[in-house]
JSON list of C-alpha atoms in Angstrom, two decimals:
[
{"chain": "O", "resi": 1339, "resn": "MET", "atom": "CA", "xyz": [10.12, 7.23, 0.62]},
{"chain": "O", "resi": 1340, "resn": "PRO", "atom": "CA", "xyz": [9.19, 4.31, 2.82]},
{"chain": "O", "resi": 1341, "resn": "PRO", "atom": "CA", "xyz": [9.05, 0.79, 1.41]},
{"chain": "O", "resi": 1342, "resn": "ALA", "atom": "CA", "xyz": [5.85, -0.18, -0.37]},
{"chain": "O", "resi": 1343, "resn": "LEU", "atom": "CA", "xyz": [2.96, -1.39, 1.75]},
{"chain": "O", "resi": 1344, "resn": "GLN", "atom": "CA", "xyz": [2.45, -5.13, 2.07]},
{"chain": "O", "resi": 1345, "resn": "PRO", "atom": "CA", "xyz": [-0.74, -6.96, 3.09]},
{"chain": "O", "resi": 1346, "resn": "GLY", "atom": "CA", "xyz": [-1.19, -6.92, 6.86]},
{"chain": "O", "resi": 1347, "resn": "ASP", "atom": "CA", "xyz": [1.50, -4.27, 7.44]},
{"chain": "O", "resi": 1348, "resn": "ILE", "atom": "CA", "xyz": [1.45, -2.24, 10.64]},
{"chain": "O", "resi": 1349, "resn": "ARG", "atom": "CA", "xyz": [3.11, 1.15, 10.07]},
{"chain": "O", "resi": 1350, "resn": "ARG", "atom": "CA", "xyz": [4.08, 3.71, 12.67]},
{"chain": "O", "resi": 1351, "resn": "THR", "atom": "CA", "xyz": [4.56, 7.20, 11.33]},
{"chain": "O", "resi": 1352, "resn": "ALA", "atom": "CA", "xyz": [5.19, 10.56, 12.97]},
{"chain": "O", "resi": 1353, "resn": "LEU", "atom": "CA", "xyz": [3.13, 13.71, 12.53]},
{"chain": "O", "resi": 1354, "resn": "PRO", "atom": "CA", "xyz": [2.99, 15.78, 10.41]},
{"chain": "O", "resi": 1355, "resn": "ASP", "atom": "CA", "xyz": [4.89, 13.66, 7.89]},
{"chain": "O", "resi": 1356, "resn": "ILE", "atom": "CA", "xyz": [2.54, 10.86, 6.86]},
{"chain": "O", "resi": 1357, "resn": "ARG", "atom": "CA", "xyz": [3.78, 9.34, 3.63]},
{"chain": "O", "resi": 1358, "resn": "LEU", "atom": "CA", "xyz": [2.84, 5.89, 2.45]},
{"chain": "O", "resi": 1359, "resn": "ARG", "atom": "CA", "xyz": [4.00, 4.26, -0.74]},
{"chain": "O", "resi": 1360, "resn": "ALA", "atom": "CA", "xyz": [1.36, 2.29, -2.59]},
{"chain": "O", "resi": 1361, "resn": "PRO", "atom": "CA", "xyz": [1.94, -1.42, -3.01]},
{"chain": "O", "resi": 1362, "resn": "ASP", "atom": "CA", "xyz": [3.86, -2.47, -6.11]},
{"chain": "O", "resi": 1363, "resn": "ARG", "atom": "CA", "xyz": [1.25, -4.99, -7.21]},
{"chain": "O", "resi": 1364, "resn": "PRO", "atom": "CA", "xyz": [-2.43, -4.35, -7.90]},
{"chain": "O", "resi": 1365, "resn": "GLY", "atom": "CA", "xyz": [-4.92, -5.97, -5.56]},
{"chain": "O", "resi": 1366, "resn": "ARG", "atom": "CA", "xyz": [-6.70, -5.46, -2.26]},
{"chain": "O", "resi": 1367, "resn": "TYR", "atom": "CA", "xyz": [-4.66, -4.63, 0.81]},
{"chain": "O", "resi": 1368, "resn": "ARG", "atom": "CA", "xyz": [-5.54, -4.26, 4.48]},
{"chain": "O", "resi": 1369, "resn": "VAL", "atom": "CA", "xyz": [-2.97, -2.39, 6.55]},
{"chain": "O", "resi": 1370, "resn": "GLN", "atom": "CA", "xyz": [-2.94, -0.62, 9.90]},
{"chain": "O", "resi": 1371, "resn": "LEU", "atom": "CA", "xyz": [-1.63, 2.90, 10.43]},
{"chain": "O", "resi": 1372, "resn": "ILE", "atom": "CA", "xyz": [-0.52, 4.13, 13.85]},
{"chain": "O", "resi": 1373, "resn": "VAL", "atom": "CA", "xyz": [0.27, 7.84, 14.14]},
{"chain": "O", "resi": 1374, "resn": "VAL", "atom": "CA", "xyz": [2.88, 8.97, 16.71]},
{"chain": "O", "resi": 1375, "resn": "ASP", "atom": "CA", "xyz": [2.81, 12.56, 17.95]},
{"chain": "O", "resi": 1376, "resn": "HIS", "atom": "CA", "xyz": [5.83, 14.64, 18.98]},
{"chain": "O", "resi": 1377, "resn": "LEU", "atom": "CA", "xyz": [5.57, 13.36, 22.58]},
{"chain": "O", "resi": 1378, "resn": "GLY", "atom": "CA", "xyz": [5.75, 9.76, 21.44]},
{"chain": "O", "resi": 1379, "resn": "ARG", "atom": "CA", "xyz": [2.07, 9.00, 22.10]},
{"chain": "O", "resi": 1380, "resn": "GLU", "atom": "CA", "xyz": [0.53, 6.53, 19.67]},
{"chain": "O", "resi": 1381, "resn": "SER", "atom": "CA", "xyz": [-2.94, 6.75, 18.21]},
{"chain": "O", "resi": 1382, "resn": "ALA", "atom": "CA", "xyz": [-5.27, 3.80, 18.06]},
{"chain": "O", "resi": 1383, "resn": "PRO", "atom": "CA", "xyz": [-4.57, 1.79, 14.92]},
{"chain": "O", "resi": 1384, "resn": "ALA", "atom": "CA", "xyz": [-6.53, 2.97, 11.88]},
{"chain": "O", "resi": 1385, "resn": "VAL", "atom": "CA", "xyz": [-7.33, 0.15, 9.51]},
{"chain": "O", "resi": 1386, "resn": "LEU", "atom": "CA", "xyz": [-6.88, 1.13, 5.88]},
{"chain": "O", "resi": 1387, "resn": "ARG", "atom": "CA", "xyz": [-8.43, -0.94, 3.14]},
{"chain": "O", "resi": 1388, "resn": "LEU", "atom": "CA", "xyz": [-6.74, -0.15, -0.12]},
{"chain": "O", "resi": 1389, "resn": "THR", "atom": "CA", "xyz": [-7.56, -1.27, -3.62]},
{"chain": "O", "resi": 1390, "resn": "VAL", "atom": "CA", "xyz": [-4.64, -0.74, -5.96]},
{"chain": "O", "resi": 1391, "resn": "VAL", "atom": "CA", "xyz": [-5.54, -0.75, -9.65]},
{"chain": "O", "resi": 1392, "resn": "PRO", "atom": "CA", "xyz": [-3.03, -1.41, -12.43]},
{"chain": "O", "resi": 1393, "resn": "GLY", "atom": "CA", "xyz": [-1.33, 1.72, -13.72]},
{"chain": "O", "resi": 1394, "resn": "PRO", "atom": "CA", "xyz": [-0.06, 2.44, -17.21]},
{"chain": "O", "resi": 1395, "resn": "GLY", "atom": "CA", "xyz": [2.58, -0.02, -18.30]},
{"chain": "O", "resi": 1396, "resn": "TRP", "atom": "CA", "xyz": [1.67, -2.69, -15.76]},
{"chain": "O", "resi": 1397, "resn": "TRP", "atom": "CA", "xyz": [0.71, -6.05, -17.23]},
{"chain": "O", "resi": 1398, "resn": "PRO", "atom": "CA", "xyz": [0.25, -9.34, -15.43]},
{"chain": "O", "resi": 1399, "resn": "ARG", "atom": "CA", "xyz": [2.64, -11.94, -16.72]},
{"chain": "O", "resi": 1400, "resn": "PHE", "atom": "CA", "xyz": [-0.15, -14.22, -17.95]},
{"chain": "O", "resi": 1401, "resn": "TRP", "atom": "CA", "xyz": [-1.76, -11.61, -20.26]},
{"chain": "O", "resi": 1402, "resn": "ASP", "atom": "CA", "xyz": [-0.17, -10.04, -23.26]},
{"chain": "O", "resi": 1403, "resn": "ARG", "atom": "CA", "xyz": [-0.62, -6.39, -24.15]},
{"chain": "O", "resi": 1404, "resn": "LEU", "atom": "CA", "xyz": [-3.67, -7.10, -26.29]},
{"chain": "O", "resi": 1405, "resn": "GLY", "atom": "CA", "xyz": [-5.45, -8.81, -23.43]},
{"chain": "O", "resi": 1406, "resn": "ARG", "atom": "CA", "xyz": [-5.00, -12.31, -24.81]},
{"chain": "O", "resi": 1407, "resn": "TRP", "atom": "CA", "xyz": [-4.29, -15.21, -22.47]},
{"chain": "O", "resi": 1408, "resn": "LYS", "atom": "CA", "xyz": [-0.68, -16.44, -22.61]},
{"chain": "O", "resi": 1409, "resn": "ARG", "atom": "CA", "xyz": [0.07, -20.14, -22.17]}
]
């Protein structure tokens, strides 16, 4: 798998294999995707706006598991 997306990334990927790995941290991301066909022609950049929500087991370091603020 490719490395996780980062804010502002520009990715070039070949058809038909378009695989993107979601960012490791929750938040809003804006990335550009450029698709390359088998002749090497590139598409116009497609701007993707992703919102990654926390999955099971992910906790920000300043909250505890009960949702209480940590100092």
